[in-house]
XYZ file of C-alpha atoms in Angstrom:
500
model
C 7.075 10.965 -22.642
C 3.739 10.488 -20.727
C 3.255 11.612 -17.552
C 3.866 15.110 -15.540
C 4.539 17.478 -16.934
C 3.114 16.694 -20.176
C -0.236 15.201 -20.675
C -1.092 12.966 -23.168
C -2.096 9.442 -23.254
C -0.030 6.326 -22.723
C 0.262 5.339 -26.829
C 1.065 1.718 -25.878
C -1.548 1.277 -23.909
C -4.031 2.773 -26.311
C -2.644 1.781 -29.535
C 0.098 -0.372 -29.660
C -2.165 -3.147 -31.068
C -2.360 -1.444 -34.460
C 0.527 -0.241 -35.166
C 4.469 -1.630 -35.370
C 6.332 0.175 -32.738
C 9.981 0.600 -32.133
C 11.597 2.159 -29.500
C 14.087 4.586 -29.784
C 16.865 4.425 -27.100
C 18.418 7.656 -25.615
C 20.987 9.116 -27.517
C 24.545 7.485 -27.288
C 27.847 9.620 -25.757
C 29.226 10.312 -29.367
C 26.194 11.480 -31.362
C 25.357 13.757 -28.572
C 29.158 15.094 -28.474
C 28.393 15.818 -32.371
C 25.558 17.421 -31.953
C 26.379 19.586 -29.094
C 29.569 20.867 -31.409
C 27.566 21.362 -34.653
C 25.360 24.124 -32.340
C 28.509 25.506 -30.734
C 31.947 25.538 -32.327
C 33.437 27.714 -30.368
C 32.725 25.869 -27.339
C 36.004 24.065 -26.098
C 35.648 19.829 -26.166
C 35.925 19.622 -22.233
C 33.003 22.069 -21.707
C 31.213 19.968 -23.929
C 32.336 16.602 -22.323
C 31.304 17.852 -19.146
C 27.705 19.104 -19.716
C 26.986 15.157 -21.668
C 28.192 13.745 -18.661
C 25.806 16.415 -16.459
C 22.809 15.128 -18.776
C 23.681 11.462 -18.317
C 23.701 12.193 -14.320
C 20.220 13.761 -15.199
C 18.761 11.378 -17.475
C 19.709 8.322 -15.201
C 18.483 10.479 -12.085
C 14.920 10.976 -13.877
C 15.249 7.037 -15.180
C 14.973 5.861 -11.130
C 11.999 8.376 -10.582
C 14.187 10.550 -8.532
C 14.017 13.591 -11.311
C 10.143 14.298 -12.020
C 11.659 16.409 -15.129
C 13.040 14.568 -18.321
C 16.149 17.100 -19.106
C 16.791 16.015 -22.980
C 19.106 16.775 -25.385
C 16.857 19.727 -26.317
C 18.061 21.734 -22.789
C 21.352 20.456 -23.608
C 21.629 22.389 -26.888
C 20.665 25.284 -25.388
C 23.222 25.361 -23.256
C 25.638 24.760 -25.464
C 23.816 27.919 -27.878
C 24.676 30.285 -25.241
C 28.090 29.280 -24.309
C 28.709 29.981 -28.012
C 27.395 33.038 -28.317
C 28.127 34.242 -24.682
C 31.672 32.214 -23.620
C 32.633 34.573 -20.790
C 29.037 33.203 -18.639
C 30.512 30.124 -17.623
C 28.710 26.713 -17.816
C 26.324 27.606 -14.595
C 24.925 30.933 -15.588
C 24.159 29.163 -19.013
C 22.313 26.001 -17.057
C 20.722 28.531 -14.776
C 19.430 30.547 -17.840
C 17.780 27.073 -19.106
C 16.056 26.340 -15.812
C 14.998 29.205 -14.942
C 11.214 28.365 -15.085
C 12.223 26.410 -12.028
C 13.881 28.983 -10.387
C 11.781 29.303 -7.419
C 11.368 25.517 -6.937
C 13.667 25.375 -3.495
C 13.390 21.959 -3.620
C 14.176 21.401 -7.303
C 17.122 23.888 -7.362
C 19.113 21.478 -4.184
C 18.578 18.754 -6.087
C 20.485 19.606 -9.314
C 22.920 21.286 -7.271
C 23.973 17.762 -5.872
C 24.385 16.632 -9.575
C 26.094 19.587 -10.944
C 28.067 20.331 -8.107
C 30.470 16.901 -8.767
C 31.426 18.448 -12.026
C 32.646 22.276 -10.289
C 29.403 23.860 -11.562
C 27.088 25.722 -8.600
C 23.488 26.758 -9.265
C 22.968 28.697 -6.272
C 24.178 29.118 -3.017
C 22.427 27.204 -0.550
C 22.449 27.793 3.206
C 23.910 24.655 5.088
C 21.688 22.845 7.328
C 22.872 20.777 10.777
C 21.635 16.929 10.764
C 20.345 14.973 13.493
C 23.669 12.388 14.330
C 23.136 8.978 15.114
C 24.519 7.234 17.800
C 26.303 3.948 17.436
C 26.776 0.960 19.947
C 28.978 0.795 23.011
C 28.917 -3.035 23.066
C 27.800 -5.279 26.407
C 27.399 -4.318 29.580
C 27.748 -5.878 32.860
C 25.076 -3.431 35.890
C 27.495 -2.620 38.712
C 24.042 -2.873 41.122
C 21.066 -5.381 41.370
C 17.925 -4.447 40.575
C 15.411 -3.007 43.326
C 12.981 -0.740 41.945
C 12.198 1.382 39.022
C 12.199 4.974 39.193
C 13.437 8.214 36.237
C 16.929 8.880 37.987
C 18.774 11.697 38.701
C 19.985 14.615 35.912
C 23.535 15.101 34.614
C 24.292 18.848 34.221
C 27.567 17.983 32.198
C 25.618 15.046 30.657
C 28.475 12.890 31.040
C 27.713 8.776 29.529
C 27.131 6.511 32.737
C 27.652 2.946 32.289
C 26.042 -0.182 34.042
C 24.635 1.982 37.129
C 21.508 2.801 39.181
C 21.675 6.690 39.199
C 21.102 8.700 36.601
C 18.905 9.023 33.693
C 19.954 8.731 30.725
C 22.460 6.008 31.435
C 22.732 2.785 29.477
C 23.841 -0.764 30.236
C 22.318 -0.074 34.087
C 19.406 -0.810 36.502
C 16.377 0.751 37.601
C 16.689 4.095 36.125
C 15.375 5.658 32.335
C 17.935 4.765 29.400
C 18.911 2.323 27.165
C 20.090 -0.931 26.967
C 19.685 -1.683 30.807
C 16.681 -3.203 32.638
C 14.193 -2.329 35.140
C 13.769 0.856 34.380
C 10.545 2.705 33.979
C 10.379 3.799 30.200
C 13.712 5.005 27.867
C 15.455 8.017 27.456
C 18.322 8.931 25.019
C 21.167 10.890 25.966
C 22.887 10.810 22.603
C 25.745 8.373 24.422
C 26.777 4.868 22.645
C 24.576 2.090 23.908
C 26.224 -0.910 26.283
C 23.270 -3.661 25.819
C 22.787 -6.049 28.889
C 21.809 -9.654 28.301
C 18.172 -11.198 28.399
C 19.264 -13.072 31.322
C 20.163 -10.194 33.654
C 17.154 -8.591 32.538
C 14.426 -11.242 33.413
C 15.838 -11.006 37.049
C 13.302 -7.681 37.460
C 10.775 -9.031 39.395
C 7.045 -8.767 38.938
C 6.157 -6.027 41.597
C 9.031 -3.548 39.449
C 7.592 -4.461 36.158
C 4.190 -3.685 37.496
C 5.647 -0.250 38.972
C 7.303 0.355 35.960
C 4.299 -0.335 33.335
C 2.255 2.434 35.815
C 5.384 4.725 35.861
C 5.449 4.838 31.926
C 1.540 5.278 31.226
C 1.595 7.976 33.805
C 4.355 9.719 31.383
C 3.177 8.992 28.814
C -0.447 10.755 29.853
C 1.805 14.126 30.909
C 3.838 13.834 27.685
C 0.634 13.652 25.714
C -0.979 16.735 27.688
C 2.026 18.614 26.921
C 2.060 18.866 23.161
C 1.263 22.438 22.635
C 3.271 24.078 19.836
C 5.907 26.006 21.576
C 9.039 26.871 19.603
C 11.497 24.006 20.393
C 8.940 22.214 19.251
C 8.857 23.642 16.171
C 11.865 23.458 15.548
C 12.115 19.571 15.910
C 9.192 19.465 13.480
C 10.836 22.185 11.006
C 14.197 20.128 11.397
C 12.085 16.820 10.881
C 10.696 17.899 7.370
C 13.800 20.201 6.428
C 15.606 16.794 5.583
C 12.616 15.476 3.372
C 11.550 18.914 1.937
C 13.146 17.846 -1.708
C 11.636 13.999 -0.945
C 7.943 15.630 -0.356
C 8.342 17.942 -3.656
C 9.292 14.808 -5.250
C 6.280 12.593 -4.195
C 4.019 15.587 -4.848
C 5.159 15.652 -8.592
C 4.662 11.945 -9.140
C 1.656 11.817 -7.605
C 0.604 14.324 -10.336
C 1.480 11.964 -12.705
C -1.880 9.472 -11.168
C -4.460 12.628 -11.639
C -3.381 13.298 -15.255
C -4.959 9.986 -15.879
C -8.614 11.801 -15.204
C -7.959 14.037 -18.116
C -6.620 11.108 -20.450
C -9.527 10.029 -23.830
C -9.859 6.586 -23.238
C -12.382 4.668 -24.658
C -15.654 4.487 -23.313
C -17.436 1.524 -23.122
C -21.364 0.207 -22.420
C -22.147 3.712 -24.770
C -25.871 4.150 -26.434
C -23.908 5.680 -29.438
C -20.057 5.597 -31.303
C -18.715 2.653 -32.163
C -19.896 -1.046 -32.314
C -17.282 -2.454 -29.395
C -16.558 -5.759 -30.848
C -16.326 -7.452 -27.123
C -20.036 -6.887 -26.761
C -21.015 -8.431 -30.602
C -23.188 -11.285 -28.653
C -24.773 -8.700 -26.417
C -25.525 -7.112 -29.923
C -27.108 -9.397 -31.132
C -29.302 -10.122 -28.081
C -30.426 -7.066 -28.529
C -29.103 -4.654 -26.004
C -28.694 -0.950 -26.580
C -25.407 -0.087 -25.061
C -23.378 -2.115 -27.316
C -20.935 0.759 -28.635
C -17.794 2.495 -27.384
C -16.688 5.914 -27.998
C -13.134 8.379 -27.297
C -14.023 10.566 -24.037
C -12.558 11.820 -21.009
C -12.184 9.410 -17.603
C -14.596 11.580 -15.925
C -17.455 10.966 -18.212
C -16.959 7.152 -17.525
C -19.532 5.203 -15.046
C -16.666 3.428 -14.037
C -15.415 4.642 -11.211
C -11.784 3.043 -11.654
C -11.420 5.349 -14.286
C -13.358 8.233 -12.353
C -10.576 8.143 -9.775
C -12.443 8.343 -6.454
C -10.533 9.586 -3.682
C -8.156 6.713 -2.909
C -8.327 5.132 1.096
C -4.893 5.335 2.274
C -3.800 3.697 5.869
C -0.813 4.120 7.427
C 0.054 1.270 9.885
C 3.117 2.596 11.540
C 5.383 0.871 14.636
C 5.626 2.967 17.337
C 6.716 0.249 19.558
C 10.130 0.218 21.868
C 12.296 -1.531 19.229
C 11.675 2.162 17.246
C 13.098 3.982 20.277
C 16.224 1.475 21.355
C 17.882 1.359 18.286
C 16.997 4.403 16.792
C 20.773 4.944 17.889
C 22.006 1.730 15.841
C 20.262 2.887 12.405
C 18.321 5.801 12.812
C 14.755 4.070 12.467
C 12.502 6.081 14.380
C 14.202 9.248 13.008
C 13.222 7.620 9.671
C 9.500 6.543 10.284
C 9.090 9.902 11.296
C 10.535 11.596 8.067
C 8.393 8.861 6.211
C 4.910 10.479 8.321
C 6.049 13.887 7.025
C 6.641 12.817 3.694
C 3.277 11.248 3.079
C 1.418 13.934 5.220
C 2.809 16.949 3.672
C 2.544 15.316 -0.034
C -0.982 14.228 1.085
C -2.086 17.751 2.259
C -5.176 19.589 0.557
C -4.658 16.465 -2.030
C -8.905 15.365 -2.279
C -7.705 12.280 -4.553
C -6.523 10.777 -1.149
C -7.843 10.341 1.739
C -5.215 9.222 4.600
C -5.748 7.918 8.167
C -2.716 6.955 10.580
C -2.502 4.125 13.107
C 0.274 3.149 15.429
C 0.562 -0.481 17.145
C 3.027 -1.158 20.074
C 3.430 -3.375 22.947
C 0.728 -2.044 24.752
C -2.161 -1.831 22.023
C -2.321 -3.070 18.489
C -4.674 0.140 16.825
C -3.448 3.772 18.756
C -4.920 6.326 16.556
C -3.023 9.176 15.317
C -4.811 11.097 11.888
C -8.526 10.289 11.181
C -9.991 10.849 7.965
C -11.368 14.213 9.111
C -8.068 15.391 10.795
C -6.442 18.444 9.360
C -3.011 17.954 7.951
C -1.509 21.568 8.906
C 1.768 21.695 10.034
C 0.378 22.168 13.910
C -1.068 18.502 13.601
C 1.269 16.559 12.013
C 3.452 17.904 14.367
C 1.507 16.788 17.255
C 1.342 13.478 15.426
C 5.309 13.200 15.584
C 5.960 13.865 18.961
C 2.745 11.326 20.111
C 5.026 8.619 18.223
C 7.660 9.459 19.550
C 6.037 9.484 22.972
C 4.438 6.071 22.546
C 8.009 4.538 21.732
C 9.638 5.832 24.486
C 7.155 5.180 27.308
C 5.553 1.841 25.459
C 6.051 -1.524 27.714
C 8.048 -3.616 25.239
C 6.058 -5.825 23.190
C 5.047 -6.694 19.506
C 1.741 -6.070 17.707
C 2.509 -6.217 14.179
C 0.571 -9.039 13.291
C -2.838 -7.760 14.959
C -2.353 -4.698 13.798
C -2.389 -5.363 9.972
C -5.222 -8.240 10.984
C -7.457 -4.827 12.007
C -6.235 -2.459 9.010
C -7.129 -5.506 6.562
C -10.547 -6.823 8.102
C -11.729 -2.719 8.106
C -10.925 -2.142 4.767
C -12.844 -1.589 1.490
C -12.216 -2.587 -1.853
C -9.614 -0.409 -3.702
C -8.009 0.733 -0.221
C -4.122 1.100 0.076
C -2.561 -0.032 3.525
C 1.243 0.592 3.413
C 2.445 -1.013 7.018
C 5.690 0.707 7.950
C 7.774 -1.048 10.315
C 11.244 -2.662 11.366
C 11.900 -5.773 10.779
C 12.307 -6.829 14.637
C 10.229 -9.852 14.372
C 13.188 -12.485 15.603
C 12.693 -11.441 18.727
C 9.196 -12.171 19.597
C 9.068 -15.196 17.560
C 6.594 -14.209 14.352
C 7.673 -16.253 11.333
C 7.903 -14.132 8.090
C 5.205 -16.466 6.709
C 2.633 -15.409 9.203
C 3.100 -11.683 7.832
C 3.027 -12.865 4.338
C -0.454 -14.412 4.583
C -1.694 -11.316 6.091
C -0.262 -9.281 3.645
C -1.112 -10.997 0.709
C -4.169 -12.326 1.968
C -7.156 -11.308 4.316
C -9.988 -12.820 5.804
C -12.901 -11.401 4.507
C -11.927 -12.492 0.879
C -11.524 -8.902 -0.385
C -9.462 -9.126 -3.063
C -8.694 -5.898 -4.147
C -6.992 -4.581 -0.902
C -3.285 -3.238 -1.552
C -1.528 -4.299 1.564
C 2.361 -3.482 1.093
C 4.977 -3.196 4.003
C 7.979 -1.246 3.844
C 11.237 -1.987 6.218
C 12.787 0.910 7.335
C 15.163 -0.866 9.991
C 17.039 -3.556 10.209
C 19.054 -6.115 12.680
C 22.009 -7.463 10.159
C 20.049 -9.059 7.195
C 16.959 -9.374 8.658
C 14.507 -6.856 6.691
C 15.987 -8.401 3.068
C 15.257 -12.006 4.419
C 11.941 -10.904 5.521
C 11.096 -9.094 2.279
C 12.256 -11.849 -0.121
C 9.890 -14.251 1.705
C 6.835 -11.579 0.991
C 5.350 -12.611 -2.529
C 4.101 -10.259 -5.349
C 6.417 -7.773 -4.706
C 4.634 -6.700 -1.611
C 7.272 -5.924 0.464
C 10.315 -3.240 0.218
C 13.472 -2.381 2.245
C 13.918 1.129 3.180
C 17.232 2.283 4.792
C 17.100 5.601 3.145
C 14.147 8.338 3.420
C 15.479 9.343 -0.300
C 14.456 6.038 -1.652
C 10.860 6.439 -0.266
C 8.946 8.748 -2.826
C 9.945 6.389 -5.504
C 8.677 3.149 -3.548
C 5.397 4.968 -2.711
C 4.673 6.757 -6.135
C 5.149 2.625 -7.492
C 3.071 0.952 -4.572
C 0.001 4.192 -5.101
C 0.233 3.779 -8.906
C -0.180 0.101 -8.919
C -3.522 0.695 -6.662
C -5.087 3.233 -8.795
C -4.892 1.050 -11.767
């Protein structure tokens, strides 16, 4: 096949035109069952069964771009080779034997492990790892006190969940104090407790002098929380925890990102050439009598064209860091998400010169906060000062929606052949912005550039909102995202479709 890790050109694309071509599916459950039997007889027929239905795991794996290595029959029959001549191994010292040029690859190694591991067979041992939880929803709530004026609240030692009241932080469903689901209070705080949700009613019946108090409470937080961000270890560890859970996710975007740079070592042809062949698309230029009326097999460097010359790709990140991220982080895990998503694309990203990547958030409060400039270094120090500033703009934001200016800004300050991919929730119900209002701006901008890639991706969801919302987006333009696994896949597709 083309693509990492073998190089080679695409033969369609190059010469499909001259030849007949047929393509030759993968090879069905009984030839491979032969095959497998002729190269080890002595191998029993439920050994056998079970290492076709391993390499049918594998091959559909690699099919959905999960698996940046096509295992073939060819790895198969090796297997099988040293069962035969070595029975008393056992089926994973044989696999482990056939892969072990990838040995070192962490990353790799965990994720066969999840495939082989449903059929009894383990790799290697693998140290277990503790997941964030998320919380769920404690249904409505009723505040036991009326609202007076906003202030942080007072702290549990046992952390015990307070419902519907005016004392301590970390509550939900109250007044006055930081939590969720309640109103009045001065910026949010999760406890890890279910959240009770009051009703829009109670909460308009803050008055204007809190809200004002409250917005000046929050930015004043928000300015200490920012000051703080020093890396101390419990910091690290929330970033280390953060990128532990994508750490196979980042491998995999790294290899099929590889697959875009093999295309500067691809021949092509070469076109507008002084010398080679007479390109039969320039035959009137010919005859006019220009000189650069031949084409000739070279490498994409040597090209003028800088399509094929790869130039280090624009990418923007246009991320939501607004309240909505924060208060139901609990209900689906969003912000914990958009934050694995950041790591993802930084890490992948990092030391990479065909990219160049730049981060801005959008809130309540502001619709361009800037996070990673094209000069900022991504070391593990600043992308983890670029997590906890999210996170710090979601929990002390006033609430609020800026989607629409902020991919207005990211569109009218690009250049041709940049890549925006606006990562968001799907929240737009509440503040009233029609899914056809995002569509024009995605598929269209103002300045009549048409060769901006402007793609959102969904990665929360009230009910069936983010489908509806993506189904209205033409041109396949926008994609749901409810699973950080799903994400190196969706942006290896959306990158490869730019550099075209």
């Amino acid at each position: 096949p083309v693509g990492y890790p073998f190089k080679g050109n695409d033969f369609a694309r190059e010469m499909a035109d001259v030849f007949s071509c047929h393509t030759v599916p993968p090879m069905d459950t009984e030839s491979h069952r032969r095959i497998l039997s002729s190269y080890g007889p002595n191998v029993s027929h439920e050994t056998i069964d079970i290492l076709i239905d391993i390499w049918d795991d594998l091959r559909e794996t690699h099919q959905k771009g999960m698996l940046s290595y096509p295992f073939s029959v060819r790895e198969s029959v090796a297997v099988v080779k040293h069962l035969n001549e070595f029975p008393d191994d056992g089926i994973d010292i044989a696999l482990e034997n056939v892969i072990a040029f990838d040995r070192l690859d962490s990353a790799l190694l965990k994720q066969l492990n999840s495939i082989v591991s449903n059929y009894g067979v383990r790799l290697t041992s693998e140290k277990s790892s503790s997941h964030k939880l998320v919380g769920s929803e404690g249904g409505i709530s009723t505040p036991k006190t009326i609202t007076a004026y906003p202030k942080h609240g007072k702290i549990d030692p046992d952390n015990a969940p307070h419902v519907g009241g005016n004392t301590w932080a970390g509550g939900t469903g109250g007044s006055d104090t930081a939590g969720l689901g309640g109103r009045g209070g001065p910026y949010r705080l999760d406890a890890g407790h279910p959240v009770h949700q009051i009703s829009d009613e109670m909460k308009a019946e803050v008055s204007e002098e809190a809200k004002r108090m409250a917005q000046k409470m929050a930015q004043k937080a928000l300015d200490q929380k920012l000051k703080e961000l020093k890396l101390g270890r419990e910091e690290w560890d929330r970033y280390d925890s953060v990128r532990e859970r994508v750490a196979a996710q980042i491998q995999q975007l790294q290899v099929h990102l590889k697959d875009i740079k093999r295309r500067k070592e691809e021949r092509v042809w070469l076109r507008r050439q002084a010398n080679g062949e007479l390109d039969d698309a320039r035959l009137v230029d010919a005859v006019a009598g220009e000189k650069d009326v031949f084409k000739r097999r070279g490498l994409a460097t040597e090209s003028n064209n800088t399509s094929l010359a790869m130039e280090p790709m624009p990418v923007k990140l246009v991320v939501d860091v607004s309240a909505s991220m924060y208060r139901f982080n609990s209900y689906d895990g969003r912000l914990q998400r958009l934050l694995e998503a950041c790591v993802m694309i930084m890490d992948a990203l990092h030391n990479d010169n065909r990219f160049v990547l730049e981060i801005v958030g959008h809130n309540g409060t502001s619709a361009v906060i800037p996070l990673v400039d094209k000069e900022s270094p991504l070391d593990a120090a600043n992308q983890l000062r670029v997590l906890e500033t999210m996170v710090a703009h979601t929990q002390y934001t006033y609430a609020g929606d800026r989607t629409l200016e902020a991919i207005e800004s990211a569109t009218n300050s690009a250049k041709n052949g940049d890549l925006i991919l606006v990562i968001t929730d799907a929240n737009l119900n509440r503040y009233r912005i029609e899914a056809e209002e995002v569509s024009e701006l995605i598929s269209t901008n103002n300045r009549g550039i048409k060769d901006v890639h402007t793609h959102l991706i969904l990665i929360g969801s009230i009910g069936e909102e983010a489908n509806e919302l993506a189904q209205k987006i033409p041109n396949g333009r926008a994609q749901v995202c409810l699973d950080s696994s799903d994400l190196p896949i969706i942006i290896k597709n959306i990158v490869a479709n730019a550099a075209k």
